């Protein structure tokens, strides 16, 4: 358990979390949201459009950063289309209209926010710094912008965010360290070989086995915490994917996308619980409303699964796995 936590790369988790919190506290996120709102907030389903447009996630290994670009964009645009159709069917009233001057003003104000991911991605993909170093740079960047550019970050907010990050890490660390025992047991008991034989007993067809793996991961994502699920599932499923001829980076994109969908599915959908609390809506109601978006996300998952990453011009020579 200790050895699994004694890894330099794991420092990226609390650092990126702290950077994200400081972006909120320092006004960076607010300016990014305002920019997206001025661009597409007037479209049907504007609130959902802004939410989707201001959120595309990332992973912390250089090859996975780049490999996640196409799935992230495809998922984002697909959800925007679903939000537009949903708003039209429910006859949700549109608010405002596109105003070029507002967009240009918000674009200027959002330049620090737009530079934030560019600096991080360029540094990692260009080999200038490691993912963990990138996380530390992200924190420094958020502090500088929050204190000296936007002037919305205070010492109290900084202290509060550091404490909140420590609490999160305290809750997450036992989960990660305990889950890391499982891969060791698999290796000691040669369980991976038995699982591989079981899967291939159903079929030797690459696409059938990938479909079974997707169903399994979707089920895992509904009941298991994401970090633990990655640690538990990767050593089991990655060797099988490699035997099928799936590039490790491609499989990583499939794995992460499956578990992201799990964040919005009951009974352990963290995003659903957060949304329920914010909007004061029952889990049953929000789960029904989320269903069309989950269907769209699963369709995107199937596209990503059966469209090899290497065919999209993304790198496959780097085989690092991480999240």
PDB file of N, CA and C in Angstrom, residues 226-266:
ATOM      1  N   UNK A 226     -13.774   6.152  -9.494  1.00  0.00           N
ATOM      2  CA  UNK A 226     -13.042   6.144 -10.760  1.00  0.00           C
ATOM      3  C   UNK A 226     -11.575   5.767 -10.610  1.00  0.00           C
ATOM      4  N   UNK A 227     -10.867   6.400  -9.671  1.00  0.00           N
ATOM      5  CA  UNK A 227      -9.436   6.110  -9.500  1.00  0.00           C
ATOM      6  C   UNK A 227      -9.207   4.642  -9.162  1.00  0.00           C
ATOM      7  N   UNK A 228     -10.032   4.104  -8.265  1.00  0.00           N
ATOM      8  CA  UNK A 228      -9.908   2.697  -7.892  1.00  0.00           C
ATOM      9  C   UNK A 228     -10.221   1.794  -9.081  1.00  0.00           C
ATOM     10  N   UNK A 229     -11.230   2.166  -9.870  1.00  0.00           N
ATOM     11  CA  UNK A 229     -11.607   1.359 -11.031  1.00  0.00           C
ATOM     12  C   UNK A 229     -10.473   1.283 -12.048  1.00  0.00           C
ATOM     13  N   UNK A 230      -9.765   2.390 -12.242  1.00  0.00           N
ATOM     14  CA  UNK A 230      -8.641   2.402 -13.181  1.00  0.00           C
ATOM     15  C   UNK A 230      -7.543   1.465 -12.700  1.00  0.00           C
ATOM     16  N   UNK A 231      -7.217   1.537 -11.420  1.00  0.00           N
ATOM     17  CA  UNK A 231      -6.156   0.702 -10.864  1.00  0.00           C
ATOM     18  C   UNK A 231      -6.535  -0.775 -10.922  1.00  0.00           C
ATOM     19  N   UNK A 232      -7.809  -1.072 -10.677  1.00  0.00           N
ATOM     20  CA  UNK A 232      -8.264  -2.465 -10.663  1.00  0.00           C
ATOM     21  C   UNK A 232      -8.371  -3.055 -12.066  1.00  0.00           C
ATOM     22  N   UNK A 233      -8.868  -2.262 -13.011  1.00  0.00           N
ATOM     23  CA  UNK A 233      -9.198  -2.807 -14.338  1.00  0.00           C
ATOM     24  C   UNK A 233      -8.041  -2.807 -15.319  1.00  0.00           C
ATOM     25  N   UNK A 234      -7.136  -1.855 -15.190  1.00  0.00           N
ATOM     26  CA  UNK A 234      -6.057  -1.750 -16.175  1.00  0.00           C
ATOM     27  C   UNK A 234      -5.195  -3.009 -16.245  1.00  0.00           C
ATOM     28  N   UNK A 235      -4.704  -3.550 -15.119  1.00  0.00           N
ATOM     29  CA  UNK A 235      -3.850  -4.751 -15.232  1.00  0.00           C
ATOM     30  C   UNK A 235      -4.579  -5.984 -15.730  1.00  0.00           C
ATOM     31  N   UNK A 236      -5.904  -6.010 -15.615  1.00  0.00           N
ATOM     32  CA  UNK A 236      -6.671  -7.146 -16.120  1.00  0.00           C
ATOM     33  C   UNK A 236      -6.906  -7.015 -17.619  1.00  0.00           C
ATOM     34  N   UNK A 237      -7.345  -5.851 -18.035  1.00  0.00           N
ATOM     35  CA  UNK A 237      -7.850  -5.683 -19.391  1.00  0.00           C
ATOM     36  C   UNK A 237      -6.806  -5.234 -20.398  1.00  0.00           C
ATOM     37  N   UNK A 238      -5.765  -4.526 -19.943  1.00  0.00           N
ATOM     38  CA  UNK A 238      -4.759  -4.055 -20.894  1.00  0.00           C
ATOM     39  C   UNK A 238      -4.059  -5.193 -21.633  1.00  0.00           C
ATOM     40  N   UNK A 239      -3.614  -6.257 -20.944  1.00  0.00           N
ATOM     41  CA  UNK A 239      -2.981  -7.360 -21.688  1.00  0.00           C
ATOM     42  C   UNK A 239      -3.916  -7.993 -22.722  1.00  0.00           C
ATOM     43  N   UNK A 240      -5.207  -8.067 -22.387  1.00  0.00           N
ATOM     44  CA  UNK A 240      -6.174  -8.622 -23.335  1.00  0.00           C
ATOM     45  C   UNK A 240      -6.294  -7.720 -24.553  1.00  0.00           C
ATOM     46  N   UNK A 241      -6.364  -6.401 -24.312  1.00  0.00           N
ATOM     47  CA  UNK A 241      -6.456  -5.451 -25.423  1.00  0.00           C
ATOM     48  C   UNK A 241      -5.233  -5.533 -26.324  1.00  0.00           C
ATOM     49  N   UNK A 242      -4.062  -5.675 -25.726  1.00  0.00           N
ATOM     50  CA  UNK A 242      -2.830  -5.783 -26.522  1.00  0.00           C
ATOM     51  C   UNK A 242      -2.854  -7.048 -27.375  1.00  0.00           C
ATOM     52  N   UNK A 243      -3.342  -8.154 -26.803  1.00  0.00           N
ATOM     53  CA  UNK A 243      -3.467  -9.396 -27.581  1.00  0.00           C
ATOM     54  C   UNK A 243      -4.409  -9.225 -28.767  1.00  0.00           C
ATOM     55  N   UNK A 244      -5.406  -8.368 -28.600  1.00  0.00           N
ATOM     56  CA  UNK A 244      -6.357  -8.120 -29.687  1.00  0.00           C
ATOM     57  C   UNK A 244      -5.784  -7.178 -30.744  1.00  0.00           C
ATOM     58  N   UNK A 245      -4.611  -6.604 -30.483  1.00  0.00           N
ATOM     59  CA  UNK A 245      -4.012  -5.674 -31.423  1.00  0.00           C
ATOM     60  C   UNK A 245      -4.421  -4.238 -31.202  1.00  0.00           C
ATOM     61  N   UNK A 246      -4.996  -3.958 -30.025  1.00  0.00           N
ATOM     62  CA  UNK A 246      -5.398  -2.586 -29.693  1.00  0.00           C
ATOM     63  C   UNK A 246      -4.216  -1.875 -29.064  1.00  0.00           C
ATOM     64  N   UNK A 247      -3.870  -0.694 -29.569  1.00  0.00           N
ATOM     65  CA  UNK A 247      -2.761   0.079 -29.018  1.00  0.00           C
ATOM     66  C   UNK A 247      -3.067   0.461 -27.577  1.00  0.00           C
ATOM     67  N   UNK A 248      -2.072   0.411 -26.686  1.00  0.00           N
ATOM     68  CA  UNK A 248      -2.315   0.770 -25.276  1.00  0.00           C
ATOM     69  C   UNK A 248      -2.928   2.150 -25.102  1.00  0.00           C
ATOM     70  N   UNK A 249      -2.500   3.125 -25.906  1.00  0.00           N
ATOM     71  CA  UNK A 249      -3.064   4.468 -25.794  1.00  0.00           C
ATOM     72  C   UNK A 249      -4.537   4.472 -26.182  1.00  0.00           C
ATOM     73  N   UNK A 250      -4.868   3.718 -27.235  1.00  0.00           N
ATOM     74  CA  UNK A 250      -6.264   3.603 -27.667  1.00  0.00           C
ATOM     75  C   UNK A 250      -7.106   2.978 -26.560  1.00  0.00           C
ATOM     76  N   UNK A 251      -6.603   1.901 -25.969  1.00  0.00           N
ATOM     77  CA  UNK A 251      -7.356   1.248 -24.907  1.00  0.00           C
ATOM     78  C   UNK A 251      -7.524   2.171 -23.702  1.00  0.00           C
ATOM     79  N   UNK A 252      -6.499   2.967 -23.408  1.00  0.00           N
ATOM     80  CA  UNK A 252      -6.595   3.905 -22.285  1.00  0.00           C
ATOM     81  C   UNK A 252      -7.717   4.909 -22.502  1.00  0.00           C
ATOM     82  N   UNK A 253      -7.844   5.377 -23.759  1.00  0.00           N
ATOM     83  CA  UNK A 253      -8.933   6.303 -24.075  1.00  0.00           C
ATOM     84  C   UNK A 253     -10.287   5.634 -23.873  1.00  0.00           C
ATOM     85  N   UNK A 254     -10.395   4.375 -24.283  1.00  0.00           N
ATOM     86  CA  UNK A 254     -11.641   3.618 -24.101  1.00  0.00           C
ATOM     87  C   UNK A 254     -11.953   3.459 -22.610  1.00  0.00           C
ATOM     88  N   UNK A 255     -10.947   3.066 -21.840  1.00  0.00           N
ATOM     89  CA  UNK A 255     -11.124   2.850 -20.398  1.00  0.00           C
ATOM     90  C   UNK A 255     -11.588   4.118 -19.694  1.00  0.00           C
ATOM     91  N   UNK A 256     -10.891   5.214 -19.941  1.00  0.00           N
ATOM     92  CA  UNK A 256     -11.219   6.468 -19.262  1.00  0.00           C
ATOM     93  C   UNK A 256     -12.604   6.968 -19.663  1.00  0.00           C
ATOM     94  N   UNK A 257     -12.948   6.864 -20.960  1.00  0.00           N
ATOM     95  CA  UNK A 257     -14.257   7.325 -21.411  1.00  0.00           C
ATOM     96  C   UNK A 257     -15.372   6.509 -20.771  1.00  0.00           C
ATOM     97  N   UNK A 258     -15.189   5.206 -20.648  1.00  0.00           N
ATOM     98  CA  UNK A 258     -16.173   4.357 -19.966  1.00  0.00           C
ATOM     99  C   UNK A 258     -16.411   4.833 -18.538  1.00  0.00           C
ATOM    100  N   UNK A 259     -15.335   5.083 -17.815  1.00  0.00           N
ATOM    101  CA  UNK A 259     -15.456   5.453 -16.411  1.00  0.00           C
ATOM    102  C   UNK A 259     -15.975   6.873 -16.242  1.00  0.00           C
ATOM    103  N   UNK A 260     -15.707   7.744 -17.225  1.00  0.00           N
ATOM    104  CA  UNK A 260     -16.294   9.088 -17.196  1.00  0.00           C
ATOM    105  C   UNK A 260     -17.812   9.000 -17.295  1.00  0.00           C
ATOM    106  N   UNK A 261     -18.298   8.123 -18.163  1.00  0.00           N
ATOM    107  CA  UNK A 261     -19.746   7.929 -18.283  1.00  0.00           C
ATOM    108  C   UNK A 261     -20.319   7.447 -16.952  1.00  0.00           C
ATOM    109  N   UNK A 262     -19.547   6.612 -16.255  1.00  0.00           N
ATOM    110  CA  UNK A 262     -19.992   6.102 -14.958  1.00  0.00           C
ATOM    111  C   UNK A 262     -20.193   7.182 -13.912  1.00  0.00           C
ATOM    112  N   UNK A 263     -19.547   8.338 -14.107  1.00  0.00           N
ATOM    113  CA  UNK A 263     -19.719   9.439 -13.161  1.00  0.00           C
ATOM    114  C   UNK A 263     -21.128  10.023 -13.203  1.00  0.00           C
ATOM    115  N   UNK A 264     -21.851   9.734 -14.279  1.00  0.00           N
ATOM    116  CA  UNK A 264     -23.193  10.303 -14.443  1.00  0.00           C
ATOM    117  C   UNK A 264     -24.278   9.235 -14.468  1.00  0.00           C
ATOM    118  N   UNK A 265     -23.964   8.057 -13.948  1.00  0.00           N
ATOM    119  CA  UNK A 265     -24.954   6.985 -13.913  1.00  0.00           C
ATOM    120  C   UNK A 265     -25.164   6.522 -12.474  1.00  0.00           C
ATOM    121  N   UNK A 266     -26.414   6.335 -12.063  1.00  0.00           N
ATOM    122  CA  UNK A 266     -26.663   5.811 -10.721  1.00  0.00           C
ATOM    123  C   UNK A 266     -26.202   4.356 -10.649  1.00  0.00           C
TER     124      UNK A 266
END
